[in-house]
Each structure stands twice: as structure tokens, then as C-alpha cells.
Amino acid sequence: MATTDAADITEEETEHIRERNCVVENENVVSSIDPKEMRAVILAGFGGINKLRVTKKTMPEPQQGEVKIRVKACGLNFVDLMVRQGNIDNPPKPPLIPGFECSGIVESIGESTQGFEIGDRVMAFVYYNAWAEVVCAPVDYVHKMPDKMTFQEAAAFSLNYVAAYMMLFEVANLREGMSVLVHSAGGSVGQAVAQLCSTVPNVTVFGIASCSKHVAIRDSVTHIFDRNGDYVQEVKKISPEGIDIVLDCLSGENTGKGLGLLKPLGAYVLYGASNMVTGETKSFFTVAKSWWQVEKVNPIKLYEENKVIAGFSLLNLIFKQGGCVRLKTVMDNLLFLYIQGKIKPVIDSLWALEEVKEAMQRIHDRGNVGKLILDVEKSPTPLMASDSTETSEAGEEEEDPEGDIDNKERMPFIQ
Amino acid sequence: MATTDAADITEEETEHIRERNCVVENENVVSSIDPKEMRAVILAGFGGINKLRVTKKTMPEPQQGEVKIRVKACGLNFVDLMVRQGNIDNPPKPPLIPGFECSGIVESIGESTQGFEIGDRVMAFVYYNAWAEVVCAPVDYVHKMPDKMTFQEAAAFSLNYVAAYMMLFEVANLREGMSVLVHSAGGSVGQAVAQLCSTVPNVTVFGIASCSKHVAIRDSVTHIFDRNGDYVQEVKKISPEGIDIVLDCLSGENTGKGLGLLKPLGAYVLYGASNMVTGETKSFFTVAKSWWQVEKVNPIKLYEENKVIAGFSLLNLIFKQGGCVRLKTVMDNLLFLYIQGKIKPVIDSLWALEEVKEAMQRIHDRGNVGKLILDVEKSPTPLMASDSTETSEAGEEEEDPEGDIDNKERMPFIQ
């Protein structure tokens, strides 16, 4: 078979791919230069940011249907925090290399693998293992980058734009004249949503974000509200008839509020549950409590009120549910919009692999506007010298508080 | 203002329209010929079929923005049974004239009313009061019939095709190559769904119906299953990857089954709750029990599974939620398909107003394939002579069992 058929990749197989990429750690050669080795971020166990460190690992080699990518940049997403804490469904067993997306250059090609050549600039969805100097991925998860796209943009593109596109156009059926409310409007998905909404005539975007981001993002949305304020009342003042599409990555009490704001035939889409991340280490009881506190929905109430509630998890869709086959058309449409200049990833900041803790802290604190990128070729900032994560130990049982002082001393490189 | 703006018609106003149409009953002139009077079906109180009878009532006159229609045919829907039993949200107070749709000829036009002329052949959505010789309706609820459409077809068209169209194309986003499962495939909505699916390339329709209807409807669907069998297992055998769209008018245990059958990104649409109609009179406890027995849905489960659950009630949408503004485009699209010969209402049987009990019993027993029509100009069948409903009394407290022998003696007029 010339190419790997994505529809045939089962959950077991993606798990196998993950495990194969995650080769045996070689602790004793951190400083050596071995062409068979690579630097990678390791999550030693579920918990706080001190479970993360950079180490050397044996480089993976591409199997049939795969390409090997020399990674230039990786995307950092809120879901990576949830992985770190173990707050996801069926988490893999640590130690593991986190990360679900990257960009880079094709370095070699597996047997019977078609569609790519060595030297191609690509972006890839990866089932873990993205935060490393080298990644192998099945070709159906790899897409060529447009010439004018930077590696940083490419690492910011795959997950967020595909998620925003599929939610708006495949789940919720966005059309001319509609209104969209998006939580975390300053985040990377929020910014992708706002840009995609602007490609449809006469769409009104209601963005919810921390006040500190309002100046930075006010041009990307029609109306903006403080996440700590009573956004429901403020939205109703502007749009008493309600909203057509609500996109919520928070869950919790926002689910009931979102459903309440919908117009008849409106759709509430839950695409994350970041309210489950409390800033502490994994807690079964925290997760269980969050789960049960979510308001359950009675289908007959939806019937009487003419409402739609949807859940959307792109990672589950493409890595566990065979949804990879849908990626090509979506990515083609998105790259066309990118080439036309209608969409363009907003990069919040660039970080060295060794700065992953600080980068995660920034996402946790919701300090970012747009995407955080791990730039594989970037050196840590000078302040890093006295605080190398390479020397930190895995497997510590005690947890640092997330906002410890050391981490706040290093400023990110803001574009 | 030249026309009534549908968006401005509130629930209170539609209630007012309903009450105005439902004028004072004039019991003593049933057999007289008074030009100010009309025959109408009356529901004297919530309960069994003996709460229904035909009597004379004062004819309504059109107000500003309304047309007066000399009714030729009325549609009978499952929801009319639920109204009869009081099994609906906020039912109006009986006595009332049931019925939500009719066709006929414009007989006069209210002040400042544009868009229609006397003599126009029309079909109308009506908030109750359809089952009468004369109906008044705001122009936004009235649509002109194509020349080749019969009054019987028109009375079968409005609610069922608009509901099927909006569920498939506005709520669930039906596209080429998808699969649709529809319950009550032999019913009038089910047949409309099957026909509309056939207008999209390569759509697979899984129909569920009583075995007795399989021969009659097997050409309208791709696969057909017995409603009393284990349809979940049978569908999974044919389509292990699941279904894109499930349309359910039954509720109850079918909700969980429907959600379980969905593909990732698939949509379950609940558009009725006919399992709530038990064949007995209204029972608060039956309704409450049905409500609470419906499986509640956890939004986070939808997120993990990438699923959509929607509720759709066309009556609530257009009469209580200002959704009338959406009707024109949908109806234009539907009439275009009708004129092209791509869709055509399936008429099960025609009934005189006096035969409404038997017609309702046929729907209750799920004996119909396609639509039951009350033909206002039709005389009751000869067997009717000894069992005139005109002499039956309203307000009886005792309930006849639904399937009493008398009612089964009269055969419907099957087209």
C-alpha cells in the first residue's frame, strides 16, 4: 500500500505510534552529540510544572507510510496542561513526550510512503511526541506549508484553525448574518474563530476575555466582554434575541449560560473543559466533581426550546475516532484562506524547549494573546542559565505551586 | 404598515389570534345555513377521542395583515393527539378548534394586507383553529400553492416538509454521502425526510417502521427495520462506523440508542416525543414520568465523543419563538423541489370533519403511510350515518378506550 489510510488507523495503532516514538530515555548522554539522539521535553509523571524537563532521547525512524520531520516549532495548547495534570480521558502512561502539533522539514521518508519529498516544509498533527527535535508521523497527518508561511505560524495553525473551522462550518453551520459568542477570545482558538467569522459576510462576534487582553484583541471581534463580569446580561442588552452559535472551552456554569443565550435553532458547542484545570496537581476528586457538576441536559427541553448542544474534541476525532479522513478538505480550505491573506495565526510568544515550564505557566495564567510556540532552535533567555530544567529531576512527589516566583522572573519573547 | 411583520408576532399575540378565531360556540343552529357560521371540529376538553365533535361556530373575519381562507383540506398530525390529551407545554384552555395547517382559497383580505388576492390558492400554518371551514391567518404564515398542487397535497405539505427540511439542512447540515436514520419512516414527516434525502447525492436512509408498512415504503428508503426489533444491532451490521443524522420523534429509550449510533460529529435530532402518548387520557404522572425517564445528556460526554444533540419543534419555533421569518426561504426552496417533481406529499387517507375520531385513531394505531387529511368538502362514509359525531356531547368525563369497536367499523378512504 502506497499510503497509510487514515480511516484504518485505530486507537490502538495511534497508541502504538506514540509508544514507538517515545523511545528509551538515555539519561547519561545529555551533553553528548550523537546523531541518533535528539532533545525532547519529557513529562515524567502527572502533576505540576516540575514534572517537565528537557532530556536526550533516541531519535525515532519513520515506518511505512510515515515521514520523519526535523522539527522547527511546536504548538502549545491548553490541552497540554490537562495532559500534564492527567486530566484527560484515558491518559497514556508517563514518562511521555507531550505535544500534539509541530512544523519542520521532512528529513527522511518511510518505505512505500508517497506524497512527500525530503526537504518539504510541513506541519503535522502528532499523537503526543511533538515537543522534540524529531518527530515521525503518518502522511495523512502531515500537510505541506504554503511558501510564505513561517514555521512558527505553521506550528500555530493545525489544531486551532482546523478546530475553529470544523466547529463553525461543520458542527454549527455558520452562515451569513449570524452571531457567534466565543469564550477565551484572546486565546489561539478564539483568535482563529474571530478570523474565520470575518470570512463570512455580516457575522457578529461576541468575544469574552480577561480585561487585560481587551486592547490587544478588540479589533478582532465586534463586541468584547470581561470574563469576570456578567456577560450574559451585557450580551442580552446588545442582542436580546440571542446568539446563533456559542463556542465554550470552559464548561462548568458557562454551559447553562451559553444554552440560555441561544436563539431558537442556535448551537452551543463545548470544545474544552479548561475550568477543570484548577492550577493544582491532578485530583481525581476535582475532576469527578467537575464532571458531575456539569449541568446535564434534558433532550425534551432542547426540543421545546429548539436548541442544539454539541461537543467537539479535535484530538479525539482525529486520533481515536478515525476522523483523520476529514482533515484534507478542511486543511485545503484553510490554506486557501491563508494564501488569500484572510486568516493568519496570531503568535503570542516564542519559547525554547527548556522554557516549557514558563510557557505553560503563561497559558495557565491566561496571560497569552494568541499562540505560544516552542521554538526548537531558540536558546533559553539568559535568565535561564541559573535555572536549567535539564538538571531538574523527574518523579518528584511534591508539587510546586504553579505561580512560583522563579518562573515569573523570566520574560517571554513576545513577537 | 402594509404587512404584519412575523418577527413582531409574539407568543401573546399568537394566543390572541387563536382566541379570536375561536369564537363563541352556537350550539342551537347546527343544521341552519347562516352565512356567518361555519362547521368546525371542537375539542371540548383534554382527553380521549370523545372530546371531539363537529359543531357550528361564528365565522372569523380577517384583521389587519390577515387573509380569510375558505378551507378545502386540513392536515392531521401526531401533535394533534398530544394536544387532545393536553400533553403539550402550556396548552390553551379548551374548548378549542384543533389543527395547525390547512389549504384553501382566499375569500377576503384584511385591511392594509398585501401580497394576496381573493381567489388565491393558498396553504397556511395556523396556531390552532385549522379544522374548520374558514380560517384567518397573518400573511407571513400563508403561502401560495403551485398550480399543479392539489388542496390535499397542500394540506400535507406545510408542517411536515418544512420540519423535515429545517432538520436536515439547517439543524443537522445534511451533505453528500451522509447517512440518515429516521424513526416512523412511514409517517408523513418520515416520508418527507426520505424524499428530501433523495435530493442530495449518495445519501443512505435507514428507516424504522412497523412491519406492516414495509412493503408500502421500502422504495423510499435504503434500508428498513422493524420498530419492534433490535434496530441498533441491525444498523450496526450494515454501518459499523455509525450514522451521520438520527431523526427521532419518539424519545424515551430511543434517545440513548440514537446517540449511541452516531458517527463522530453526527447529530441526533429529537423532533417529537410521541412515546408520551400512551393511548389513555391525559395523565400528569405519565407525562412527568416520561419527562424524567428521558436520559439526560452530559455535555462533557458529547465533547469526548464528538456528538451533537438537537431538539426541533416547528410549532414552537414559528408560533412562540419568532421563527416565522425563516419560513419564506425554506418554503421557496421546497416549492421549487415540488415543481421539479423531486418531492410530493404521500397522502394516506382522506376523512370528513365528522370522521376526525377515526382519523385520530388511525394515527394513534400508527396505521398510516403518509398523511391523513381532513377533507372539508367530503361527506362522511355511509357507515357514519348511525354514528354522527354531531350529536355527541362535549364535556363527558368518562373516557372511551381509544380502540373501541364502533370506531373500527368505518374504513378510511384510502387514496
Short mmCIF file of N, CA and C in Angstrom, two decimals, chain A residues 79 82 88-89 166 169-173 175 178 244 251 255 263-266 268 270-273 276 290-292 294-318 321-322 326, chain B residues 79 82 88-89 166 169-173 175 178 244 251 255 263-266 268 270-273 276 290-292 294-318 321-322 326:
data_model
loop_
_atom_site.label_atom_id
_atom_site.label_comp_id
_atom_site.label_asym_id
_atom_site.label_seq_id
_atom_site.Cartn_x
_atom_site.Cartn_y
_atom_site.Cartn_z
N VAL A 79 -4.77 22.07 26.18
CA VAL A 79 -4.91 20.63 26.44
C VAL A 79 -3.61 20.03 26.95
N MET A 82 -3.76 20.01 30.54
CA MET A 82 -4.63 18.94 31.03
C MET A 82 -3.91 17.60 30.97
N ILE A 88 -7.24 14.05 31.52
CA ILE A 88 -7.85 13.71 30.25
C ILE A 88 -8.34 12.27 30.32
N ASP A 89 -9.17 11.96 29.37
CA ASP A 89 -9.74 10.63 29.31
C ASP A 89 -8.65 9.63 28.89
N MET A 166 -13.94 23.51 11.80
CA MET A 166 -14.92 22.42 11.88
C MET A 166 -16.07 22.79 12.81
N PHE A 169 -18.16 25.56 10.76
CA PHE A 169 -18.76 25.23 9.46
C PHE A 169 -19.30 23.80 9.35
N GLU A 170 -18.82 22.89 10.18
CA GLU A 170 -19.33 21.52 10.08
C GLU A 170 -20.27 21.16 11.22
N VAL A 171 -19.96 21.64 12.41
CA VAL A 171 -20.84 21.34 13.55
C VAL A 171 -21.98 22.36 13.61
N ALA A 172 -21.63 23.66 13.56
CA ALA A 172 -22.64 24.68 13.84
C ALA A 172 -23.21 25.35 12.59
N ASN A 173 -22.63 25.11 11.42
CA ASN A 173 -23.26 25.59 10.18
C ASN A 173 -23.37 27.11 10.13
N ARG A 175 -23.48 30.74 8.89
CA ARG A 175 -23.90 31.36 7.63
C ARG A 175 -23.97 32.87 7.79
N MET A 178 -25.13 35.67 10.87
CA MET A 178 -25.27 35.04 12.19
C MET A 178 -24.41 35.75 13.23
N ASP A 244 -26.56 32.95 17.76
CA ASP A 244 -26.71 31.75 16.94
C ASP A 244 -25.75 30.63 17.35
N SER A 251 -16.60 25.11 30.04
CA SER A 251 -17.55 24.22 30.70
C SER A 251 -18.02 24.84 32.01
N THR A 255 -21.93 26.47 30.61
CA THR A 255 -22.80 25.65 29.76
C THR A 255 -24.24 26.13 29.87
N LYS A 263 -30.31 31.68 20.49
CA LYS A 263 -31.53 31.86 19.71
C LYS A 263 -32.17 30.50 19.45
N PRO A 264 -33.46 30.47 19.08
CA PRO A 264 -34.02 29.22 18.57
C PRO A 264 -33.20 28.73 17.37
N LEU A 265 -32.92 27.46 17.35
CA LEU A 265 -32.06 26.78 16.37
C LEU A 265 -30.59 27.12 16.55
N GLY A 266 -30.26 27.84 17.62
CA GLY A 266 -28.87 28.13 17.91
C GLY A 266 -28.14 26.91 18.44
N TYR A 268 -24.90 25.46 20.85
CA TYR A 268 -23.85 25.62 21.87
C TYR A 268 -22.83 24.50 21.63
N LEU A 270 -19.38 22.82 22.99
CA LEU A 270 -18.38 22.70 24.06
C LEU A 270 -17.14 22.06 23.46
N TYR A 271 -16.04 22.79 23.47
CA TYR A 271 -14.83 22.23 22.83
C TYR A 271 -13.66 22.13 23.80
N GLY A 272 -13.96 22.18 25.07
CA GLY A 272 -12.91 22.03 26.07
C GLY A 272 -13.54 22.16 27.44
N ALA A 273 -12.76 21.89 28.43
CA ALA A 273 -13.28 21.97 29.80
C ALA A 273 -12.18 22.52 30.68
N MET A 276 -11.75 22.71 34.42
CA MET A 276 -11.33 21.55 35.21
C MET A 276 -9.89 21.68 35.69
N SER A 290 -16.03 18.14 38.96
CA SER A 290 -16.32 18.98 37.80
C SER A 290 -17.27 18.26 36.86
N TRP A 291 -17.00 17.00 36.64
CA TRP A 291 -17.83 16.21 35.74
C TRP A 291 -19.28 16.22 36.20
N TRP A 292 -19.48 15.93 37.47
CA TRP A 292 -20.85 15.79 37.94
C TRP A 292 -21.54 17.13 38.12
N VAL A 294 -21.33 19.52 36.06
CA VAL A 294 -21.81 20.00 34.77
C VAL A 294 -23.30 19.73 34.68
N GLU A 295 -24.03 20.73 34.29
CA GLU A 295 -25.47 20.58 34.21
C GLU A 295 -25.82 19.60 33.09
N LYS A 296 -26.55 18.56 33.43
CA LYS A 296 -26.99 17.63 32.41
C LYS A 296 -28.14 18.27 31.62
N VAL A 297 -28.27 17.86 30.39
CA VAL A 297 -29.24 18.49 29.51
C VAL A 297 -30.37 17.52 29.20
N ASN A 298 -31.60 17.96 29.37
CA ASN A 298 -32.74 17.13 29.04
C ASN A 298 -33.11 17.34 27.56
N PRO A 299 -33.04 16.26 26.78
CA PRO A 299 -33.34 16.41 25.34
C PRO A 299 -34.72 17.02 25.08
N ILE A 300 -35.69 16.75 25.95
CA ILE A 300 -37.03 17.29 25.69
C ILE A 300 -37.05 18.81 25.89
N LYS A 301 -36.18 19.29 26.77
CA LYS A 301 -36.05 20.75 26.91
C LYS A 301 -35.45 21.35 25.64
N LEU A 302 -34.48 20.66 25.07
CA LEU A 302 -33.91 21.13 23.79
C LEU A 302 -35.00 21.18 22.72
N TYR A 303 -35.86 20.17 22.75
CA TYR A 303 -36.96 20.09 21.78
C TYR A 303 -37.91 21.28 21.94
N GLU A 304 -38.27 21.54 23.18
CA GLU A 304 -39.21 22.65 23.39
C GLU A 304 -38.59 24.00 23.05
N GLU A 305 -37.30 24.11 23.28
CA GLU A 305 -36.64 25.40 23.08
C GLU A 305 -35.95 25.52 21.72
N ASN A 306 -35.97 24.44 20.94
CA ASN A 306 -35.30 24.46 19.62
C ASN A 306 -33.82 24.82 19.76
N LYS A 307 -33.10 23.99 20.49
CA LYS A 307 -31.69 24.28 20.70
C LYS A 307 -30.82 23.06 20.39
N VAL A 308 -29.56 23.37 20.15
CA VAL A 308 -28.59 22.34 19.76
C VAL A 308 -27.44 22.41 20.74
N ILE A 309 -27.00 21.25 21.23
CA ILE A 309 -25.79 21.22 22.05
C ILE A 309 -24.84 20.20 21.44
N ALA A 310 -23.60 20.63 21.27
CA ALA A 310 -22.62 19.78 20.59
C ALA A 310 -21.34 19.74 21.40
N GLY A 311 -20.64 18.64 21.30
CA GLY A 311 -19.31 18.55 21.86
C GLY A 311 -18.31 18.37 20.74
N PHE A 312 -17.14 18.98 20.90
CA PHE A 312 -16.14 18.86 19.84
C PHE A 312 -14.75 18.71 20.44
N SER A 313 -14.12 17.60 20.17
CA SER A 313 -12.74 17.36 20.58
C SER A 313 -11.96 16.92 19.35
N LEU A 314 -11.15 17.82 18.82
CA LEU A 314 -10.41 17.50 17.60
C LEU A 314 -9.42 16.36 17.82
N LEU A 315 -8.77 16.35 18.99
CA LEU A 315 -7.81 15.27 19.25
C LEU A 315 -8.49 13.91 19.25
N ASN A 316 -9.62 13.82 19.95
CA ASN A 316 -10.35 12.54 19.93
C ASN A 316 -10.79 12.21 18.51
N LEU A 317 -11.27 13.21 17.81
CA LEU A 317 -11.78 12.96 16.45
C LEU A 317 -10.71 12.36 15.55
N ILE A 318 -9.53 12.96 15.54
CA ILE A 318 -8.55 12.51 14.55
C ILE A 318 -7.69 11.35 15.04
N GLN A 321 -11.03 8.45 16.71
CA GLN A 321 -12.33 8.17 16.08
C GLN A 321 -12.27 8.14 14.56
N GLY A 322 -11.07 7.98 14.02
CA GLY A 322 -10.95 7.83 12.57
C GLY A 322 -11.26 9.07 11.77
N ARG A 326 -11.18 13.44 7.40
CA ARG A 326 -11.82 14.74 7.16
C ARG A 326 -10.82 15.87 7.06
N VAL B 79 -49.01 15.55 16.61
CA VAL B 79 -49.09 16.54 17.68
C VAL B 79 -50.54 16.88 18.03
N MET B 82 -51.47 14.82 20.83
CA MET B 82 -50.88 15.31 22.08
C MET B 82 -51.67 16.51 22.60
N ILE B 88 -49.02 18.75 26.04
CA ILE B 88 -48.10 19.71 25.44
C ILE B 88 -47.79 20.77 26.47
N ASP B 89 -46.75 21.50 26.17
CA ASP B 89 -46.32 22.57 27.07
C ASP B 89 -47.32 23.73 26.98
N MET B 166 -35.91 21.75 7.53
CA MET B 166 -35.10 22.50 8.51
C MET B 166 -34.24 21.56 9.35
N PHE B 169 -31.37 20.29 6.82
CA PHE B 169 -30.45 21.24 6.18
C PHE B 169 -30.06 22.41 7.08
N GLU B 170 -30.84 22.72 8.10
CA GLU B 170 -30.47 23.84 8.97
C GLU B 170 -29.95 23.38 10.32
N VAL B 171 -30.55 22.34 10.86
CA VAL B 171 -30.07 21.84 12.16
C VAL B 171 -28.91 20.87 11.95
N ALA B 172 -29.11 19.88 11.08
CA ALA B 172 -28.12 18.79 11.00
C ALA B 172 -27.15 18.92 9.83
N ASN B 173 -27.37 19.83 8.91
CA ASN B 173 -26.37 20.09 7.86
C ASN B 173 -26.11 18.87 6.98
N ARG B 175 -25.27 16.63 4.00
CA ARG B 175 -24.44 16.81 2.81
C ARG B 175 -24.28 15.49 2.07
N MET B 178 -23.82 11.33 3.15
CA MET B 178 -24.13 11.07 4.56
C MET B 178 -25.19 9.97 4.70
N ASP B 244 -24.77 9.43 10.39
CA ASP B 244 -24.50 10.87 10.49
C ASP B 244 -25.63 11.64 11.17
N SER B 251 -38.59 9.71 21.30
CA SER B 251 -37.99 9.98 22.61
C SER B 251 -37.89 8.67 23.40
N THR B 255 -33.58 7.76 22.55
CA THR B 255 -32.59 8.83 22.63
C THR B 255 -31.20 8.25 22.86
N LYS B 263 -22.13 8.55 14.34
CA LYS B 263 -20.73 8.73 13.99
C LYS B 263 -20.16 9.91 14.76
N PRO B 264 -18.83 10.03 14.87
CA PRO B 264 -18.26 11.29 15.36
C PRO B 264 -18.74 12.46 14.49
N LEU B 265 -19.12 13.53 15.13
CA LEU B 265 -19.71 14.72 14.52
C LEU B 265 -21.14 14.49 14.03
N GLY B 266 -21.69 13.32 14.33
CA GLY B 266 -23.08 13.05 13.97
C GLY B 266 -24.04 13.81 14.86
N TYR B 268 -27.97 13.92 16.57
CA TYR B 268 -29.25 13.31 16.94
C TYR B 268 -30.26 14.45 17.10
N LEU B 270 -34.10 15.36 18.10
CA LEU B 270 -35.37 14.93 18.68
C LEU B 270 -36.43 15.92 18.21
N TYR B 271 -37.42 15.42 17.49
CA TYR B 271 -38.42 16.36 16.96
C TYR B 271 -39.83 16.02 17.41
N GLY B 272 -39.93 15.20 18.44
CA GLY B 272 -41.23 14.87 18.97
C GLY B 272 -41.04 13.91 20.12
N ALA B 273 -42.10 13.63 20.80
CA ALA B 273 -42.00 12.73 21.94
C ALA B 273 -43.25 11.88 21.97
N MET B 276 -44.77 9.60 24.60
CA MET B 276 -45.51 10.13 25.74
C MET B 276 -47.01 9.89 25.60
N SER B 290 -42.48 10.31 31.94
CA SER B 290 -41.79 10.26 30.66
C SER B 290 -40.67 11.30 30.64
N TRP B 291 -40.98 12.48 31.13
CA TRP B 291 -40.00 13.55 31.13
C TRP B 291 -38.76 13.14 31.91
N TRP B 292 -38.98 12.63 33.10
CA TRP B 292 -37.82 12.34 33.95
C TRP B 292 -37.10 11.08 33.52
N VAL B 294 -36.45 10.34 30.53
CA VAL B 294 -35.56 10.64 29.41
C VAL B 294 -34.14 10.77 29.95
N GLU B 295 -33.24 10.09 29.28
CA GLU B 295 -31.85 10.13 29.72
C GLU B 295 -31.29 11.53 29.53
N LYS B 296 -30.78 12.12 30.62
CA LYS B 296 -30.15 13.44 30.50
C LYS B 296 -28.78 13.24 29.87
N VAL B 297 -28.32 14.27 29.21
CA VAL B 297 -27.08 14.18 28.46
C VAL B 297 -26.01 15.05 29.12
N ASN B 298 -24.85 14.46 29.35
CA ASN B 298 -23.74 15.22 29.92
C ASN B 298 -22.95 15.87 28.79
N PRO B 299 -22.87 17.20 28.78
CA PRO B 299 -22.16 17.88 27.70
C PRO B 299 -20.71 17.40 27.54
N ILE B 300 -20.07 17.02 28.66
CA ILE B 300 -18.67 16.60 28.55
C ILE B 300 -18.57 15.25 27.83
N LYS B 301 -19.59 14.44 27.97
CA LYS B 301 -19.62 13.19 27.21
C LYS B 301 -19.76 13.48 25.71
N LEU B 302 -20.59 14.46 25.39
CA LEU B 302 -20.70 14.87 23.98
C LEU B 302 -19.35 15.34 23.47
N TYR B 303 -18.62 16.07 24.31
CA TYR B 303 -17.29 16.58 23.94
C TYR B 303 -16.33 15.43 23.66
N GLU B 304 -16.33 14.47 24.56
CA GLU B 304 -15.39 13.36 24.36
C GLU B 304 -15.76 12.52 23.14
N GLU B 305 -17.04 12.42 22.87
CA GLU B 305 -17.48 11.55 21.78
C GLU B 305 -17.73 12.31 20.48
N ASN B 306 -17.57 13.63 20.50
CA ASN B 306 -17.82 14.42 19.29
C ASN B 306 -19.23 14.19 18.75
N LYS B 307 -20.22 14.51 19.58
CA LYS B 307 -21.59 14.29 19.15
C LYS B 307 -22.44 15.54 19.35
N VAL B 308 -23.52 15.57 18.62
CA VAL B 308 -24.43 16.71 18.63
C VAL B 308 -25.82 16.20 19.00
N ILE B 309 -26.48 16.90 19.91
CA ILE B 309 -27.88 16.57 20.18
C ILE B 309 -28.70 17.85 20.02
N ALA B 310 -29.79 17.72 19.28
CA ALA B 310 -30.60 18.89 18.96
C ALA B 310 -32.06 18.58 19.22
N GLY B 311 -32.81 19.61 19.58
CA GLY B 311 -34.25 19.48 19.66
C GLY B 311 -34.88 20.37 18.61
N PHE B 312 -35.98 19.90 18.04
CA PHE B 312 -36.63 20.69 16.99
C PHE B 312 -38.14 20.60 17.14
N SER B 313 -38.77 21.74 17.37
CA SER B 313 -40.24 21.82 17.41
C SER B 313 -40.65 22.96 16.50
N LEU B 314 -41.17 22.62 15.34
CA LEU B 314 -41.53 23.66 14.37
C LEU B 314 -42.65 24.55 14.91
N LEU B 315 -43.61 23.95 15.61
CA LEU B 315 -44.71 24.76 16.14
C LEU B 315 -44.19 25.80 17.13
N ASN B 316 -43.33 25.38 18.05
CA ASN B 316 -42.77 26.35 18.98
C ASN B 316 -41.96 27.40 18.23
N LEU B 317 -41.20 26.94 17.25
CA LEU B 317 -40.34 27.87 16.51
C LEU B 317 -41.14 28.98 15.85
N ILE B 318 -42.20 28.61 15.15
CA ILE B 318 -42.88 29.64 14.36
C ILE B 318 -43.96 30.38 15.15
N GLN B 321 -41.56 31.47 19.08
CA GLN B 321 -40.16 31.92 19.15
C GLN B 321 -39.77 32.83 17.97
N GLY B 322 -40.76 33.37 17.30
CA GLY B 322 -40.47 34.34 16.25
C GLY B 322 -39.81 33.76 15.01
N ARG B 326 -38.17 32.73 9.14
CA ARG B 326 -37.38 31.76 8.40
C ARG B 326 -38.20 30.98 7.38
#
